[in-house]
């Protein structure tokens, strides 16, 4: 392995990170738009969003990417930049999965919260934005974390369009040197580190989100830390019930 | 349907808070009635919860709905709050149709916007409090006045502070609902409903979810509000002592109908209907 090959692989990391961030951003927008539309009182919105999820969840992100990249130019005489074709395909596909997480999170908010919102004459949109979503989002973050890691690994598909991400550069390096074991072990580690970093960021978000709805976040990981928190919560409750306040 | 009440006698010069059907003149907006149910029927599946119900509530009156569980009391409150829609009949609040609109001389189901406007006159306190867990106490109270009524934040906060003082929770403004006891949460819920300055306050078994030692405090607060404001109250409760204290009128429900109504002294001391007697002897 020469230094140049390693450098190319490290540049690939940057491409992979960019793709993950762009697709995740697009996917998040799609997930919230489609996911909330699935709970709409208008049947047409429910139908269209349901149709979207069925199509994009039921087809392959890879095939969709090939369509964008190879078929669109034939049909329209106009070519996507590969990065954009990839971002679009990944974002729209993972957004469909995300929409189901959003829908589930919304459904998990107690119906009584919606009723309280009606009783205060909030509009349906205000209820969603001020009452339902702020309570639903913390519940969505753990499954979003899963999906984000799936997306990170899914970006490897773009190597088939010739986009020089980690997987693509690793493939080149393997062809050049034949050192399959070293190279694949290295990129396995790279994906793992990226996934680990993503998880840490998501955990941080989760903690902040939970604190924002009055749920004390666990300060430190580990079972002992959790036990301590539960114990203080119990004693606080007992104190309140006893009329100490 | 028929009831055998002739209305309350407690307040001279006022219209009966709950009158028998046919007594009130048809047409709306005469100011003598704030709430009017006309032939309202509500079914859940094959179960008829409210059966062709007529009743009216005059402004400023405190009316208590009693009766065995499943008799349709809570459904009346939920109909008024438009959490459920009537299958038949109409409901008017302050002379205006709640779930219907008049279009070209015909009554058609109302749009969300129309219903929302009428609904602003009504506030509700729930059995399970239903505070917003994602907002601190202050924001729970100011959120709707700011975003629904369009009040300035300063004005809404001032209103909230007054109300929090009224309910005795000044020190809790900066806490989340999960950090409060049930009784405290219910007081905040009362303040939140009052912050909208509703004409009618609906109280749906507001002490049923509370620990016994916290009930009295909440009831005292509601007594205080009933006696010092001119807000109209419609309560569903199992607290007969409370009902007796605050009510101008008591309606006894059974199987979706009002079987007896009248001032509390009469209903609680000398009920005429056999079912009322049975029910009261079971709960008193």
mmCIF file with all atom_site columns, C-alpha atoms in Angstrom, chain B residues 28-183:
data_model
loop_
_atom_site.group_PDB
_atom_site.id
_atom_site.type_symbol
_atom_site.label_atom_id
_atom_site.label_alt_id
_atom_site.label_comp_id
_atom_site.label_asym_id
_atom_site.label_entity_id
_atom_site.label_seq_id
_atom_site.pdbx_PDB_ins_code
_atom_site.Cartn_x
_atom_site.Cartn_y
_atom_site.Cartn_z
_atom_site.occupancy
_atom_site.B_iso_or_equiv
_atom_site.pdbx_formal_charge
_atom_site.auth_seq_id
_atom_site.auth_comp_id
_atom_site.auth_asym_id
_atom_site.auth_atom_id
_atom_site.pdbx_PDB_model_num
ATOM 1   C CA . UNK B 1 28  ? -81.118 31.577 19.056 1.00 0.00 ? 28  UNK B CA 1
ATOM 2   C CA . UNK B 1 29  ? -79.172 34.401 20.551 1.00 0.00 ? 29  UNK B CA 1
ATOM 3   C CA . UNK B 1 30  ? -81.771 35.498 23.054 1.00 0.00 ? 30  UNK B CA 1
ATOM 4   C CA . UNK B 1 31  ? -79.068 35.715 25.712 1.00 0.00 ? 31  UNK B CA 1
ATOM 5   C CA . UNK B 1 32  ? -80.957 33.649 28.203 1.00 0.00 ? 32  UNK B CA 1
ATOM 6   C CA . UNK B 1 33  ? -79.226 30.457 27.285 1.00 0.00 ? 33  UNK B CA 1
ATOM 7   C CA . UNK B 1 34  ? -75.543 29.902 26.799 1.00 0.00 ? 34  UNK B CA 1
ATOM 8   C CA . UNK B 1 35  ? -75.734 26.241 25.924 1.00 0.00 ? 35  UNK B CA 1
ATOM 9   C CA . UNK B 1 36  ? -78.559 24.538 24.149 1.00 0.00 ? 36  UNK B CA 1
ATOM 10  C CA . UNK B 1 37  ? -78.851 20.874 23.150 1.00 0.00 ? 37  UNK B CA 1
ATOM 11  C CA . UNK B 1 38  ? -81.653 20.099 20.689 1.00 0.00 ? 38  UNK B CA 1
ATOM 12  C CA . UNK B 1 39  ? -82.596 16.463 20.219 1.00 0.00 ? 39  UNK B CA 1
ATOM 13  C CA . UNK B 1 40  ? -79.004 15.317 20.475 1.00 0.00 ? 40  UNK B CA 1
ATOM 14  C CA . UNK B 1 41  ? -78.361 11.657 19.947 1.00 0.00 ? 41  UNK B CA 1
ATOM 15  C CA . UNK B 1 42  ? -74.939 10.051 20.227 1.00 0.00 ? 42  UNK B CA 1
ATOM 16  C CA . UNK B 1 43  ? -74.229 6.423  19.569 1.00 0.00 ? 43  UNK B CA 1
ATOM 17  C CA . UNK B 1 44  ? -71.050 4.428  19.906 1.00 0.00 ? 44  UNK B CA 1
ATOM 18  C CA . UNK B 1 45  ? -71.643 1.421  17.695 1.00 0.00 ? 45  UNK B CA 1
ATOM 19  C CA . UNK B 1 46  ? -74.958 -0.064 18.740 1.00 0.00 ? 46  UNK B CA 1
ATOM 20  C CA . UNK B 1 47  ? -74.788 1.622  22.131 1.00 0.00 ? 47  UNK B CA 1
ATOM 21  C CA . UNK B 1 48  ? -76.912 4.765  22.354 1.00 0.00 ? 48  UNK B CA 1
ATOM 22  C CA . UNK B 1 49  ? -75.119 6.969  24.865 1.00 0.00 ? 49  UNK B CA 1
ATOM 23  C CA . UNK B 1 50  ? -77.338 10.018 24.545 1.00 0.00 ? 50  UNK B CA 1
ATOM 24  C CA . UNK B 1 51  ? -80.898 9.622  23.453 1.00 0.00 ? 51  UNK B CA 1
ATOM 25  C CA . UNK B 1 52  ? -82.737 12.577 21.904 1.00 0.00 ? 52  UNK B CA 1
ATOM 26  C CA . UNK B 1 53  ? -81.445 14.898 24.588 1.00 0.00 ? 53  UNK B CA 1
ATOM 27  C CA . UNK B 1 54  ? -82.670 18.452 25.082 1.00 0.00 ? 54  UNK B CA 1
ATOM 28  C CA . UNK B 1 55  ? -81.326 20.790 27.684 1.00 0.00 ? 55  UNK B CA 1
ATOM 29  C CA . UNK B 1 56  ? -80.184 24.356 28.153 1.00 0.00 ? 56  UNK B CA 1
ATOM 30  C CA . UNK B 1 57  ? -77.846 26.138 30.491 1.00 0.00 ? 57  UNK B CA 1
ATOM 31  C CA . UNK B 1 58  ? -78.262 29.836 31.282 1.00 0.00 ? 58  UNK B CA 1
ATOM 32  C CA . UNK B 1 59  ? -75.220 32.122 31.493 1.00 0.00 ? 59  UNK B CA 1
ATOM 33  C CA . UNK B 1 60  ? -73.476 32.154 34.838 1.00 0.00 ? 60  UNK B CA 1
ATOM 34  C CA . UNK B 1 61  ? -75.148 29.014 36.093 1.00 0.00 ? 61  UNK B CA 1
ATOM 35  C CA . UNK B 1 62  ? -73.355 26.074 37.632 1.00 0.00 ? 62  UNK B CA 1
ATOM 36  C CA . UNK B 1 63  ? -74.871 22.828 36.500 1.00 0.00 ? 63  UNK B CA 1
ATOM 37  C CA . UNK B 1 64  ? -73.798 19.423 37.735 1.00 0.00 ? 64  UNK B CA 1
ATOM 38  C CA . UNK B 1 65  ? -74.417 16.216 35.868 1.00 0.00 ? 65  UNK B CA 1
ATOM 39  C CA . UNK B 1 66  ? -74.757 13.141 38.055 1.00 0.00 ? 66  UNK B CA 1
ATOM 40  C CA . UNK B 1 67  ? -75.681 9.576  37.359 1.00 0.00 ? 67  UNK B CA 1
ATOM 41  C CA . UNK B 1 68  ? -74.252 6.087  37.092 1.00 0.00 ? 68  UNK B CA 1
ATOM 42  C CA . UNK B 1 69  ? -71.197 5.597  34.925 1.00 0.00 ? 69  UNK B CA 1
ATOM 43  C CA . UNK B 1 70  ? -72.031 5.033  31.302 1.00 0.00 ? 70  UNK B CA 1
ATOM 44  C CA . UNK B 1 71  ? -75.103 7.236  31.528 1.00 0.00 ? 71  UNK B CA 1
ATOM 45  C CA . UNK B 1 72  ? -73.718 9.771  29.051 1.00 0.00 ? 72  UNK B CA 1
ATOM 46  C CA . UNK B 1 73  ? -72.583 12.589 31.357 1.00 0.00 ? 73  UNK B CA 1
ATOM 47  C CA . UNK B 1 74  ? -69.025 12.792 30.110 1.00 0.00 ? 74  UNK B CA 1
ATOM 48  C CA . UNK B 1 75  ? -70.229 12.478 26.512 1.00 0.00 ? 75  UNK B CA 1
ATOM 49  C CA . UNK B 1 76  ? -72.107 15.771 26.954 1.00 0.00 ? 76  UNK B CA 1
ATOM 50  C CA . UNK B 1 77  ? -68.882 17.531 27.886 1.00 0.00 ? 77  UNK B CA 1
ATOM 51  C CA . UNK B 1 78  ? -67.011 15.856 25.043 1.00 0.00 ? 78  UNK B CA 1
ATOM 52  C CA . UNK B 1 79  ? -69.725 16.899 22.586 1.00 0.00 ? 79  UNK B CA 1
ATOM 53  C CA . UNK B 1 80  ? -69.438 20.491 23.762 1.00 0.00 ? 80  UNK B CA 1
ATOM 54  C CA . UNK B 1 81  ? -65.661 20.368 23.387 1.00 0.00 ? 81  UNK B CA 1
ATOM 55  C CA . UNK B 1 82  ? -66.172 18.812 19.928 1.00 0.00 ? 82  UNK B CA 1
ATOM 56  C CA . UNK B 1 83  ? -64.034 15.830 20.875 1.00 0.00 ? 83  UNK B CA 1
ATOM 57  C CA . UNK B 1 84  ? -66.933 13.751 19.547 1.00 0.00 ? 84  UNK B CA 1
ATOM 58  C CA . UNK B 1 85  ? -69.628 14.770 17.089 1.00 0.00 ? 85  UNK B CA 1
ATOM 59  C CA . UNK B 1 86  ? -73.363 14.264 17.585 1.00 0.00 ? 86  UNK B CA 1
ATOM 60  C CA . UNK B 1 87  ? -75.060 11.689 15.367 1.00 0.00 ? 87  UNK B CA 1
ATOM 61  C CA . UNK B 1 88  ? -78.285 13.665 15.381 1.00 0.00 ? 88  UNK B CA 1
ATOM 62  C CA . UNK B 1 89  ? -79.475 16.976 16.707 1.00 0.00 ? 89  UNK B CA 1
ATOM 63  C CA . UNK B 1 90  ? -77.757 20.309 17.183 1.00 0.00 ? 90  UNK B CA 1
ATOM 64  C CA . UNK B 1 91  ? -75.786 22.049 19.890 1.00 0.00 ? 91  UNK B CA 1
ATOM 65  C CA . UNK B 1 92  ? -75.690 25.818 20.217 1.00 0.00 ? 92  UNK B CA 1
ATOM 66  C CA . UNK B 1 93  ? -73.299 27.862 22.286 1.00 0.00 ? 93  UNK B CA 1
ATOM 67  C CA . UNK B 1 94  ? -74.192 31.476 22.914 1.00 0.00 ? 94  UNK B CA 1
ATOM 68  C CA . UNK B 1 95  ? -76.745 31.218 20.125 1.00 0.00 ? 95  UNK B CA 1
ATOM 69  C CA . UNK B 1 96  ? -74.384 29.823 17.508 1.00 0.00 ? 96  UNK B CA 1
ATOM 70  C CA . UNK B 1 97  ? -74.279 26.333 16.143 1.00 0.00 ? 97  UNK B CA 1
ATOM 71  C CA . UNK B 1 98  ? -71.250 24.426 17.327 1.00 0.00 ? 98  UNK B CA 1
ATOM 72  C CA . UNK B 1 99  ? -70.878 21.618 14.798 1.00 0.00 ? 99  UNK B CA 1
ATOM 73  C CA . UNK B 1 100 ? -73.155 23.035 12.106 1.00 0.00 ? 100 UNK B CA 1
ATOM 74  C CA . UNK B 1 101 ? -73.206 26.082 9.910  1.00 0.00 ? 101 UNK B CA 1
ATOM 75  C CA . UNK B 1 102 ? -76.146 27.743 8.227  1.00 0.00 ? 102 UNK B CA 1
ATOM 76  C CA . UNK B 1 103 ? -75.588 27.860 4.497  1.00 0.00 ? 103 UNK B CA 1
ATOM 77  C CA . UNK B 1 104 ? -78.341 28.952 2.161  1.00 0.00 ? 104 UNK B CA 1
ATOM 78  C CA . UNK B 1 105 ? -80.938 28.426 4.835  1.00 0.00 ? 105 UNK B CA 1
ATOM 79  C CA . UNK B 1 106 ? -79.822 24.864 5.482  1.00 0.00 ? 106 UNK B CA 1
ATOM 80  C CA . UNK B 1 107 ? -77.781 23.398 8.310  1.00 0.00 ? 107 UNK B CA 1
ATOM 81  C CA . UNK B 1 108 ? -74.621 21.749 7.087  1.00 0.00 ? 108 UNK B CA 1
ATOM 82  C CA . UNK B 1 109 ? -71.759 20.216 9.079  1.00 0.00 ? 109 UNK B CA 1
ATOM 83  C CA . UNK B 1 110 ? -69.415 23.021 10.092 1.00 0.00 ? 110 UNK B CA 1
ATOM 84  C CA . UNK B 1 111 ? -65.845 23.371 8.957  1.00 0.00 ? 111 UNK B CA 1
ATOM 85  C CA . UNK B 1 112 ? -62.975 23.105 11.406 1.00 0.00 ? 112 UNK B CA 1
ATOM 86  C CA . UNK B 1 113 ? -62.547 26.880 11.449 1.00 0.00 ? 113 UNK B CA 1
ATOM 87  C CA . UNK B 1 114 ? -66.142 27.700 12.365 1.00 0.00 ? 114 UNK B CA 1
ATOM 88  C CA . UNK B 1 115 ? -66.158 25.134 15.142 1.00 0.00 ? 115 UNK B CA 1
ATOM 89  C CA . UNK B 1 116 ? -62.848 26.442 16.455 1.00 0.00 ? 116 UNK B CA 1
ATOM 90  C CA . UNK B 1 117 ? -64.214 29.976 16.757 1.00 0.00 ? 117 UNK B CA 1
ATOM 91  C CA . UNK B 1 118 ? -67.249 28.854 18.763 1.00 0.00 ? 118 UNK B CA 1
ATOM 92  C CA . UNK B 1 119 ? -65.071 26.533 20.817 1.00 0.00 ? 119 UNK B CA 1
ATOM 93  C CA . UNK B 1 120 ? -63.002 29.451 22.105 1.00 0.00 ? 120 UNK B CA 1
ATOM 94  C CA . UNK B 1 121 ? -65.896 30.242 24.422 1.00 0.00 ? 121 UNK B CA 1
ATOM 95  C CA . UNK B 1 122 ? -65.462 26.887 26.127 1.00 0.00 ? 122 UNK B CA 1
ATOM 96  C CA . UNK B 1 123 ? -62.698 25.658 28.400 1.00 0.00 ? 123 UNK B CA 1
ATOM 97  C CA . UNK B 1 124 ? -62.255 22.163 29.750 1.00 0.00 ? 124 UNK B CA 1
ATOM 98  C CA . UNK B 1 125 ? -60.473 20.534 32.656 1.00 0.00 ? 125 UNK B CA 1
ATOM 99  C CA . UNK B 1 126 ? -59.836 16.834 32.242 1.00 0.00 ? 126 UNK B CA 1
ATOM 100 C CA . UNK B 1 127 ? -59.808 13.938 34.657 1.00 0.00 ? 127 UNK B CA 1
ATOM 101 C CA . UNK B 1 128 ? -56.177 13.143 33.808 1.00 0.00 ? 128 UNK B CA 1
ATOM 102 C CA . UNK B 1 129 ? -55.092 16.840 33.693 1.00 0.00 ? 129 UNK B CA 1
ATOM 103 C CA . UNK B 1 130 ? -53.557 16.461 30.203 1.00 0.00 ? 130 UNK B CA 1
ATOM 104 C CA . UNK B 1 131 ? -50.919 19.127 30.730 1.00 0.00 ? 131 UNK B CA 1
ATOM 105 C CA . UNK B 1 132 ? -48.366 19.421 27.952 1.00 0.00 ? 132 UNK B CA 1
ATOM 106 C CA . UNK B 1 133 ? -45.291 17.572 29.263 1.00 0.00 ? 133 UNK B CA 1
ATOM 107 C CA . UNK B 1 134 ? -43.005 19.392 26.826 1.00 0.00 ? 134 UNK B CA 1
ATOM 108 C CA . UNK B 1 135 ? -43.760 22.786 28.369 1.00 0.00 ? 135 UNK B CA 1
ATOM 109 C CA . UNK B 1 136 ? -43.053 24.240 31.766 1.00 0.00 ? 136 UNK B CA 1
ATOM 110 C CA . UNK B 1 137 ? -45.989 25.413 33.872 1.00 0.00 ? 137 UNK B CA 1
ATOM 111 C CA . UNK B 1 138 ? -45.788 29.013 32.678 1.00 0.00 ? 138 UNK B CA 1
ATOM 112 C CA . UNK B 1 139 ? -45.738 27.985 29.038 1.00 0.00 ? 139 UNK B CA 1
ATOM 113 C CA . UNK B 1 140 ? -48.570 25.497 29.537 1.00 0.00 ? 140 UNK B CA 1
ATOM 114 C CA . UNK B 1 141 ? -50.700 28.457 30.581 1.00 0.00 ? 141 UNK B CA 1
ATOM 115 C CA . UNK B 1 142 ? -49.477 31.061 28.082 1.00 0.00 ? 142 UNK B CA 1
ATOM 116 C CA . UNK B 1 143 ? -49.214 28.894 24.951 1.00 0.00 ? 143 UNK B CA 1
ATOM 117 C CA . UNK B 1 144 ? -52.860 29.065 23.882 1.00 0.00 ? 144 UNK B CA 1
ATOM 118 C CA . UNK B 1 145 ? -53.451 32.731 24.829 1.00 0.00 ? 145 UNK B CA 1
ATOM 119 C CA . UNK B 1 146 ? -50.399 33.687 22.751 1.00 0.00 ? 146 UNK B CA 1
ATOM 120 C CA . UNK B 1 147 ? -50.937 31.447 19.737 1.00 0.00 ? 147 UNK B CA 1
ATOM 121 C CA . UNK B 1 148 ? -54.711 31.108 19.679 1.00 0.00 ? 148 UNK B CA 1
ATOM 122 C CA . UNK B 1 149 ? -55.942 34.424 21.051 1.00 0.00 ? 149 UNK B CA 1
ATOM 123 C CA . UNK B 1 150 ? -52.967 36.394 19.741 1.00 0.00 ? 150 UNK B CA 1
ATOM 124 C CA . UNK B 1 151 ? -52.113 37.985 23.073 1.00 0.00 ? 151 UNK B CA 1
ATOM 125 C CA . UNK B 1 152 ? -48.702 39.595 23.478 1.00 0.00 ? 152 UNK B CA 1
ATOM 126 C CA . UNK B 1 153 ? -46.280 37.498 25.469 1.00 0.00 ? 153 UNK B CA 1
ATOM 127 C CA . UNK B 1 154 ? -46.082 40.021 28.298 1.00 0.00 ? 154 UNK B CA 1
ATOM 128 C CA . UNK B 1 155 ? -49.826 40.200 28.620 1.00 0.00 ? 155 UNK B CA 1
ATOM 129 C CA . UNK B 1 156 ? -50.181 36.419 28.515 1.00 0.00 ? 156 UNK B CA 1
ATOM 130 C CA . UNK B 1 157 ? -47.502 35.997 31.174 1.00 0.00 ? 157 UNK B CA 1
ATOM 131 C CA . UNK B 1 158 ? -49.122 38.555 33.403 1.00 0.00 ? 158 UNK B CA 1
ATOM 132 C CA . UNK B 1 159 ? -52.418 36.730 33.036 1.00 0.00 ? 159 UNK B CA 1
ATOM 133 C CA . UNK B 1 160 ? -50.679 33.449 33.805 1.00 0.00 ? 160 UNK B CA 1
ATOM 134 C CA . UNK B 1 161 ? -49.021 34.846 36.930 1.00 0.00 ? 161 UNK B CA 1
ATOM 135 C CA . UNK B 1 162 ? -52.351 36.080 38.244 1.00 0.00 ? 162 UNK B CA 1
ATOM 136 C CA . UNK B 1 163 ? -53.928 32.699 37.647 1.00 0.00 ? 163 UNK B CA 1
ATOM 137 C CA . UNK B 1 164 ? -51.043 30.796 39.162 1.00 0.00 ? 164 UNK B CA 1
ATOM 138 C CA . UNK B 1 165 ? -51.412 32.926 42.243 1.00 0.00 ? 165 UNK B CA 1
ATOM 139 C CA . UNK B 1 166 ? -55.126 32.174 42.293 1.00 0.00 ? 166 UNK B CA 1
ATOM 140 C CA . UNK B 1 167 ? -54.461 28.437 42.199 1.00 0.00 ? 167 UNK B CA 1
ATOM 141 C CA . UNK B 1 168 ? -51.648 28.788 44.726 1.00 0.00 ? 168 UNK B CA 1
ATOM 142 C CA . UNK B 1 169 ? -48.684 27.557 42.705 1.00 0.00 ? 169 UNK B CA 1
ATOM 143 C CA . UNK B 1 170 ? -46.517 30.635 42.301 1.00 0.00 ? 170 UNK B CA 1
ATOM 144 C CA . UNK B 1 171 ? -43.383 28.672 43.151 1.00 0.00 ? 171 UNK B CA 1
ATOM 145 C CA . UNK B 1 172 ? -44.005 26.095 40.402 1.00 0.00 ? 172 UNK B CA 1
ATOM 146 C CA . UNK B 1 173 ? -43.972 28.351 37.328 1.00 0.00 ? 173 UNK B CA 1
ATOM 147 C CA . UNK B 1 174 ? -40.585 27.096 36.215 1.00 0.00 ? 174 UNK B CA 1
ATOM 148 C CA . UNK B 1 175 ? -41.223 23.371 36.618 1.00 0.00 ? 175 UNK B CA 1
ATOM 149 C CA . UNK B 1 176 ? -42.281 20.706 34.183 1.00 0.00 ? 176 UNK B CA 1
ATOM 150 C CA . UNK B 1 177 ? -45.610 18.948 34.790 1.00 0.00 ? 177 UNK B CA 1
ATOM 151 C CA . UNK B 1 178 ? -43.836 15.684 35.621 1.00 0.00 ? 178 UNK B CA 1
ATOM 152 C CA . UNK B 1 179 ? -42.244 17.463 38.572 1.00 0.00 ? 179 UNK B CA 1
ATOM 153 C CA . UNK B 1 180 ? -45.649 18.259 40.107 1.00 0.00 ? 180 UNK B CA 1
ATOM 154 C CA . UNK B 1 181 ? -48.071 16.189 42.172 1.00 0.00 ? 181 UNK B CA 1
ATOM 155 C CA . UNK B 1 182 ? -51.454 15.274 40.725 1.00 0.00 ? 182 UNK B CA 1
ATOM 156 C CA . UNK B 1 183 ? -53.202 17.988 42.704 1.00 0.00 ? 183 UNK B CA 1
#
